[in-house]
Short mmCIF file of N, CA and C in Angstrom, two decimals:
data_model
loop_
_atom_site.label_atom_id
_atom_site.label_comp_id
_atom_site.label_asym_id
_atom_site.label_seq_id
_atom_site.Cartn_x
_atom_site.Cartn_y
_atom_site.Cartn_z
N UNK A 330 39.02 -174.36 -29.86
CA UNK A 330 37.63 -174.75 -29.87
C UNK A 330 37.45 -176.24 -29.55
N UNK A 331 38.43 -177.05 -29.83
CA UNK A 331 38.24 -178.50 -29.68
C UNK A 331 38.44 -178.92 -28.24
N UNK A 332 37.36 -178.97 -27.50
CA UNK A 332 37.43 -179.41 -26.11
C UNK A 332 37.43 -180.92 -26.02
N UNK A 333 36.81 -181.57 -26.98
CA UNK A 333 36.76 -183.02 -26.97
C UNK A 333 37.48 -183.55 -28.19
N UNK A 334 37.54 -184.85 -28.31
CA UNK A 334 38.21 -185.42 -29.46
C UNK A 334 37.23 -186.32 -30.20
N UNK A 335 37.52 -186.62 -31.45
CA UNK A 335 36.62 -187.48 -32.21
C UNK A 335 36.78 -188.96 -31.85
N UNK A 336 37.41 -189.24 -30.74
CA UNK A 336 37.59 -190.63 -30.33
C UNK A 336 36.33 -191.22 -29.72
N UNK A 337 35.35 -190.39 -29.38
CA UNK A 337 34.12 -190.90 -28.78
C UNK A 337 33.44 -191.94 -29.66
N UNK A 338 33.25 -191.71 -30.97
CA UNK A 338 32.61 -192.74 -31.79
C UNK A 338 33.42 -194.04 -31.84
N UNK A 339 34.75 -193.92 -31.83
CA UNK A 339 35.58 -195.12 -31.87
C UNK A 339 35.41 -195.92 -30.58
N UNK A 340 35.40 -195.23 -29.45
CA UNK A 340 35.19 -195.90 -28.16
C UNK A 340 33.78 -196.47 -28.09
N UNK A 341 32.82 -195.75 -28.63
CA UNK A 341 31.44 -196.22 -28.59
C UNK A 341 31.24 -197.45 -29.48
N UNK A 342 32.09 -197.64 -30.50
CA UNK A 342 31.98 -198.81 -31.36
C UNK A 342 32.56 -200.06 -30.72
N UNK A 343 33.36 -199.91 -29.69
CA UNK A 343 34.03 -201.08 -29.12
C UNK A 343 33.08 -202.14 -28.57
N UNK A 344 31.94 -201.80 -27.95
CA UNK A 344 31.05 -202.88 -27.51
C UNK A 344 30.16 -203.46 -28.61
N UNK A 345 30.22 -202.93 -29.82
CA UNK A 345 29.34 -203.39 -30.90
C UNK A 345 29.50 -204.87 -31.23
N UNK A 346 30.74 -205.42 -31.33
CA UNK A 346 30.83 -206.86 -31.59
C UNK A 346 30.21 -207.70 -30.48
N UNK A 347 30.41 -207.29 -29.24
CA UNK A 347 29.82 -208.02 -28.11
C UNK A 347 28.29 -207.93 -28.15
N UNK A 348 27.79 -206.74 -28.43
CA UNK A 348 26.34 -206.56 -28.52
C UNK A 348 25.75 -207.38 -29.66
N UNK A 349 26.45 -207.41 -30.78
CA UNK A 349 25.95 -208.15 -31.94
C UNK A 349 25.88 -209.64 -31.71
N UNK A 350 26.79 -210.15 -30.88
CA UNK A 350 26.81 -211.59 -30.62
C UNK A 350 25.84 -212.00 -29.52
N UNK A 351 25.65 -211.16 -28.52
CA UNK A 351 24.88 -211.57 -27.35
C UNK A 351 23.45 -211.05 -27.31
N UNK A 352 23.17 -209.95 -27.99
CA UNK A 352 21.84 -209.35 -27.92
C UNK A 352 21.06 -209.61 -29.20
N UNK A 353 19.76 -209.85 -29.08
CA UNK A 353 18.95 -210.14 -30.28
C UNK A 353 18.54 -208.86 -31.02
N UNK A 354 19.26 -208.54 -32.06
CA UNK A 354 18.95 -207.37 -32.90
C UNK A 354 18.03 -207.79 -34.04
N UNK A 355 17.19 -206.86 -34.46
CA UNK A 355 16.40 -207.07 -35.68
C UNK A 355 17.36 -207.05 -36.87
N UNK A 356 17.01 -207.68 -37.96
CA UNK A 356 17.92 -207.71 -39.12
C UNK A 356 18.26 -206.31 -39.63
N UNK A 357 19.54 -206.02 -39.76
CA UNK A 357 20.01 -204.75 -40.30
C UNK A 357 20.13 -203.63 -39.30
N UNK A 358 19.65 -203.79 -38.08
CA UNK A 358 19.66 -202.69 -37.11
C UNK A 358 21.07 -202.44 -36.59
N UNK A 359 21.81 -203.50 -36.27
CA UNK A 359 23.16 -203.35 -35.74
C UNK A 359 24.06 -202.68 -36.77
N UNK A 360 23.97 -203.11 -38.03
CA UNK A 360 24.81 -202.49 -39.06
C UNK A 360 24.43 -201.02 -39.27
N UNK A 361 23.16 -200.70 -39.14
CA UNK A 361 22.74 -199.31 -39.27
C UNK A 361 23.28 -198.47 -38.12
N UNK A 362 23.30 -199.01 -36.91
CA UNK A 362 23.83 -198.26 -35.77
C UNK A 362 25.35 -198.09 -35.86
N UNK A 363 26.05 -199.09 -36.37
CA UNK A 363 27.49 -198.96 -36.58
C UNK A 363 27.77 -197.93 -37.67
N UNK A 364 26.95 -197.94 -38.72
CA UNK A 364 27.08 -196.93 -39.78
C UNK A 364 26.85 -195.53 -39.23
N UNK A 365 25.90 -195.40 -38.33
CA UNK A 365 25.63 -194.11 -37.69
C UNK A 365 26.83 -193.65 -36.86
N UNK A 366 27.52 -194.58 -36.21
CA UNK A 366 28.72 -194.23 -35.45
C UNK A 366 29.84 -193.76 -36.38
N UNK A 367 29.96 -194.41 -37.55
CA UNK A 367 30.96 -193.94 -38.53
C UNK A 367 30.60 -192.55 -39.04
N UNK A 368 29.33 -192.30 -39.26
CA UNK A 368 28.88 -190.97 -39.67
C UNK A 368 29.22 -189.94 -38.60
N UNK A 369 29.01 -190.30 -37.32
CA UNK A 369 29.36 -189.41 -36.22
C UNK A 369 30.86 -189.14 -36.20
N UNK A 370 31.66 -190.15 -36.49
CA UNK A 370 33.11 -189.98 -36.53
C UNK A 370 33.50 -188.96 -37.59
N UNK A 371 32.90 -189.05 -38.76
CA UNK A 371 33.22 -188.11 -39.85
C UNK A 371 32.75 -186.70 -39.49
N UNK A 372 31.55 -186.58 -38.96
CA UNK A 372 31.03 -185.26 -38.58
C UNK A 372 31.92 -184.63 -37.51
N UNK A 373 32.32 -185.43 -36.52
CA UNK A 373 33.16 -184.91 -35.43
C UNK A 373 34.52 -184.46 -35.96
N UNK A 374 35.09 -185.21 -36.90
CA UNK A 374 36.38 -184.81 -37.47
C UNK A 374 36.28 -183.43 -38.12
N UNK A 375 35.25 -183.24 -38.94
CA UNK A 375 35.07 -181.96 -39.61
C UNK A 375 34.71 -180.85 -38.63
N UNK A 376 33.87 -181.14 -37.65
CA UNK A 376 33.46 -180.14 -36.67
C UNK A 376 34.66 -179.63 -35.89
N UNK A 377 35.48 -180.52 -35.43
CA UNK A 377 36.65 -180.13 -34.65
C UNK A 377 37.68 -179.43 -35.54
N UNK A 378 37.84 -179.91 -36.78
CA UNK A 378 38.78 -179.26 -37.71
C UNK A 378 38.39 -177.81 -37.96
N UNK A 379 37.10 -177.58 -38.29
CA UNK A 379 36.66 -176.21 -38.57
C UNK A 379 36.73 -175.32 -37.34
N UNK A 380 36.38 -175.86 -36.17
CA UNK A 380 36.47 -175.07 -34.95
C UNK A 380 37.89 -174.68 -34.62
N UNK A 381 38.81 -175.63 -34.76
CA UNK A 381 40.22 -175.36 -34.47
C UNK A 381 40.80 -174.37 -35.47
N UNK A 382 40.48 -174.58 -36.75
CA UNK A 382 40.99 -173.68 -37.79
C UNK A 382 40.43 -172.27 -37.62
N UNK A 383 39.14 -172.17 -37.32
CA UNK A 383 38.54 -170.86 -37.12
C UNK A 383 39.10 -170.15 -35.90
N UNK A 384 39.41 -170.90 -34.86
CA UNK A 384 39.99 -170.31 -33.66
C UNK A 384 41.41 -169.84 -33.91
N UNK A 385 42.22 -170.65 -34.59
CA UNK A 385 43.61 -170.28 -34.82
C UNK A 385 43.75 -169.12 -35.79
N UNK A 386 42.88 -169.06 -36.79
CA UNK A 386 42.96 -167.96 -37.76
C UNK A 386 42.11 -166.76 -37.35
N UNK A 387 41.36 -166.92 -36.28
CA UNK A 387 40.47 -165.87 -35.77
C UNK A 387 39.48 -165.41 -36.85
N UNK A 388 38.92 -166.37 -37.53
CA UNK A 388 37.91 -166.12 -38.56
C UNK A 388 36.57 -166.68 -38.09
N UNK A 389 35.52 -165.98 -38.41
CA UNK A 389 34.18 -166.38 -37.97
C UNK A 389 33.67 -167.58 -38.78
N UNK A 390 34.08 -167.69 -40.05
CA UNK A 390 33.53 -168.73 -40.93
C UNK A 390 33.76 -170.14 -40.39
N UNK A 391 34.98 -170.43 -39.95
CA UNK A 391 35.29 -171.76 -39.45
C UNK A 391 34.53 -172.11 -38.19
N UNK A 392 34.42 -171.13 -37.31
CA UNK A 392 33.70 -171.36 -36.06
C UNK A 392 32.20 -171.51 -36.33
N UNK A 393 31.68 -170.73 -37.27
CA UNK A 393 30.26 -170.86 -37.63
C UNK A 393 29.98 -172.23 -38.23
N UNK A 394 30.90 -172.73 -39.05
CA UNK A 394 30.72 -174.07 -39.61
C UNK A 394 30.78 -175.12 -38.50
N UNK A 395 31.66 -174.93 -37.53
CA UNK A 395 31.75 -175.85 -36.40
C UNK A 395 30.45 -175.85 -35.59
N UNK A 396 29.88 -174.68 -35.38
CA UNK A 396 28.61 -174.58 -34.67
C UNK A 396 27.50 -175.25 -35.48
N UNK A 397 27.51 -175.05 -36.80
CA UNK A 397 26.52 -175.68 -37.66
C UNK A 397 26.63 -177.21 -37.59
N UNK A 398 27.85 -177.74 -37.58
CA UNK A 398 28.05 -179.19 -37.51
C UNK A 398 27.77 -179.75 -36.12
N UNK A 399 27.65 -178.87 -35.13
CA UNK A 399 27.30 -179.34 -33.78
C UNK A 399 25.87 -179.89 -33.74
N UNK A 400 25.00 -179.37 -34.58
CA UNK A 400 23.61 -179.82 -34.57
C UNK A 400 23.44 -181.28 -35.02
N UNK A 401 24.01 -181.70 -36.15
CA UNK A 401 23.89 -183.12 -36.48
C UNK A 401 24.66 -184.02 -35.50
N UNK A 402 25.77 -183.52 -35.01
CA UNK A 402 26.53 -184.29 -34.02
C UNK A 402 25.72 -184.50 -32.75
N UNK A 403 25.06 -183.45 -32.31
CA UNK A 403 24.21 -183.55 -31.13
C UNK A 403 23.03 -184.48 -31.39
N UNK A 404 22.47 -184.43 -32.59
CA UNK A 404 21.34 -185.30 -32.93
C UNK A 404 21.73 -186.78 -32.87
N UNK A 405 22.87 -187.11 -33.45
CA UNK A 405 23.32 -188.50 -33.44
C UNK A 405 23.66 -188.93 -32.02
N UNK A 406 24.27 -188.06 -31.24
CA UNK A 406 24.61 -188.40 -29.86
C UNK A 406 23.35 -188.61 -29.04
N UNK A 407 22.33 -187.78 -29.25
CA UNK A 407 21.07 -187.99 -28.53
C UNK A 407 20.39 -189.30 -28.95
N UNK A 408 20.50 -189.63 -30.23
CA UNK A 408 19.97 -190.92 -30.68
C UNK A 408 20.67 -192.06 -29.95
N UNK A 409 22.00 -191.97 -29.86
CA UNK A 409 22.76 -193.03 -29.19
C UNK A 409 22.42 -193.12 -27.71
N UNK A 410 22.00 -192.01 -27.12
CA UNK A 410 21.66 -192.01 -25.70
C UNK A 410 20.26 -192.55 -25.44
N UNK A 411 19.29 -192.15 -26.25
CA UNK A 411 17.90 -192.44 -25.92
C UNK A 411 17.22 -193.46 -26.83
N UNK A 412 17.52 -193.46 -28.12
CA UNK A 412 16.71 -194.23 -29.06
C UNK A 412 17.44 -195.41 -29.69
N UNK A 413 18.65 -195.69 -29.26
CA UNK A 413 19.39 -196.84 -29.77
C UNK A 413 18.69 -198.12 -29.30
N UNK A 414 18.86 -199.22 -30.03
CA UNK A 414 18.18 -200.47 -29.67
C UNK A 414 18.53 -200.94 -28.26
N UNK A 415 19.82 -201.03 -27.98
CA UNK A 415 20.29 -201.42 -26.65
C UNK A 415 21.31 -200.39 -26.20
N UNK A 416 21.07 -199.76 -25.06
CA UNK A 416 21.96 -198.73 -24.55
C UNK A 416 22.65 -199.27 -23.30
N UNK A 417 23.96 -199.35 -23.36
CA UNK A 417 24.74 -199.79 -22.21
C UNK A 417 25.02 -198.61 -21.29
N UNK A 418 25.31 -198.91 -20.03
CA UNK A 418 25.62 -197.86 -19.07
C UNK A 418 26.86 -197.08 -19.51
N UNK A 419 27.84 -197.78 -20.09
CA UNK A 419 29.04 -197.12 -20.60
C UNK A 419 28.70 -196.10 -21.67
N UNK A 420 27.76 -196.45 -22.54
CA UNK A 420 27.36 -195.53 -23.60
C UNK A 420 26.62 -194.32 -23.05
N UNK A 421 25.86 -194.51 -22.00
CA UNK A 421 25.17 -193.37 -21.38
C UNK A 421 26.19 -192.40 -20.81
N UNK A 422 27.20 -192.92 -20.16
CA UNK A 422 28.25 -192.06 -19.58
C UNK A 422 29.01 -191.33 -20.68
N UNK A 423 29.41 -192.06 -21.72
CA UNK A 423 30.16 -191.44 -22.82
C UNK A 423 29.35 -190.38 -23.55
N UNK A 424 28.08 -190.66 -23.80
CA UNK A 424 27.27 -189.68 -24.52
C UNK A 424 26.95 -188.47 -23.65
N UNK A 425 26.85 -188.66 -22.34
CA UNK A 425 26.64 -187.51 -21.45
C UNK A 425 27.86 -186.59 -21.49
N UNK A 426 29.04 -187.18 -21.50
CA UNK A 426 30.27 -186.38 -21.61
C UNK A 426 30.32 -185.67 -22.96
N UNK A 427 29.97 -186.40 -24.01
CA UNK A 427 29.96 -185.82 -25.36
C UNK A 427 28.98 -184.65 -25.47
N UNK A 428 27.79 -184.82 -24.92
CA UNK A 428 26.79 -183.75 -24.96
C UNK A 428 27.28 -182.52 -24.20
N UNK A 429 27.95 -182.75 -23.07
CA UNK A 429 28.51 -181.64 -22.30
C UNK A 429 29.55 -180.87 -23.12
N UNK A 430 30.44 -181.60 -23.79
CA UNK A 430 31.46 -180.95 -24.61
C UNK A 430 30.85 -180.22 -25.81
N UNK A 431 29.89 -180.83 -26.45
CA UNK A 431 29.24 -180.17 -27.59
C UNK A 431 28.56 -178.88 -27.14
N UNK A 432 27.88 -178.94 -26.00
CA UNK A 432 27.24 -177.73 -25.47
C UNK A 432 28.24 -176.64 -25.13
N UNK A 433 29.36 -177.03 -24.50
CA UNK A 433 30.39 -176.04 -24.16
C UNK A 433 31.00 -175.44 -25.41
N UNK A 434 31.28 -176.26 -26.41
CA UNK A 434 31.83 -175.73 -27.66
C UNK A 434 30.83 -174.83 -28.37
N UNK A 435 29.56 -175.16 -28.30
CA UNK A 435 28.53 -174.33 -28.91
C UNK A 435 28.50 -172.95 -28.24
N UNK A 436 28.53 -172.93 -26.92
CA UNK A 436 28.50 -171.66 -26.18
C UNK A 436 29.76 -170.85 -26.45
N UNK A 437 30.94 -171.50 -26.37
CA UNK A 437 32.19 -170.78 -26.63
C UNK A 437 32.26 -170.30 -28.08
N UNK A 438 31.72 -171.07 -29.01
CA UNK A 438 31.70 -170.65 -30.40
C UNK A 438 30.84 -169.41 -30.61
N UNK A 439 29.68 -169.39 -29.96
CA UNK A 439 28.83 -168.19 -30.06
C UNK A 439 29.52 -166.98 -29.44
N UNK A 440 30.17 -167.17 -28.30
CA UNK A 440 30.91 -166.06 -27.67
C UNK A 440 32.04 -165.58 -28.58
N UNK A 441 32.72 -166.50 -29.24
CA UNK A 441 33.79 -166.16 -30.17
C UNK A 441 33.24 -165.32 -31.32
N UNK A 442 32.13 -165.75 -31.89
CA UNK A 442 31.54 -165.02 -33.02
C UNK A 442 31.10 -163.63 -32.58
N UNK A 443 30.48 -163.53 -31.42
CA UNK A 443 30.04 -162.21 -30.92
C UNK A 443 31.24 -161.30 -30.69
N UNK A 444 32.30 -161.85 -30.09
CA UNK A 444 33.49 -161.05 -29.79
C UNK A 444 34.16 -160.55 -31.06
N UNK A 445 34.34 -161.40 -32.05
CA UNK A 445 35.03 -160.99 -33.25
C UNK A 445 34.14 -160.23 -34.22
N UNK A 446 32.84 -160.35 -34.09
CA UNK A 446 31.96 -159.54 -34.92
C UNK A 446 31.96 -158.09 -34.44
N UNK A 447 32.15 -157.89 -33.14
CA UNK A 447 32.20 -156.54 -32.58
C UNK A 447 33.56 -155.89 -32.72
N UNK A 448 34.62 -156.67 -32.90
CA UNK A 448 35.98 -156.14 -32.96
C UNK A 448 36.13 -155.26 -34.19
N UNK A 449 36.83 -154.16 -34.00
CA UNK A 449 37.09 -153.23 -35.09
C UNK A 449 38.20 -153.81 -35.98
N UNK A 450 38.03 -153.76 -37.30
CA UNK A 450 39.08 -154.28 -38.18
C UNK A 450 40.31 -153.37 -38.13
N UNK A 451 41.45 -153.97 -38.37
CA UNK A 451 42.72 -153.19 -38.33
C UNK A 451 42.91 -152.42 -39.59
#
């Protein structure tokens, strides 16, 4: 299930020191956006863990949890793409890739659940 890796938030945090020094942020906004990236990192770790575990054990529960965690992950990624204070071109490219992977994992997860829900138990 894990088509992408949770390294996206780590890579997205790399321009934060440069942005904090050169761009005029309102008080507390930069720290809130960095905190949001850490939250995305934690969500991505759990989402990928549950998807991988559900795929390897062929259980619907893990994949369903991965699909459920795709929604907050997608929300934070969309925030980073459209509503962040300053959006760099690098961040637009990274979040577009992330959104593509989240969408693909969502579709494959639904197909997995449909396939195993129809399968006859042994």
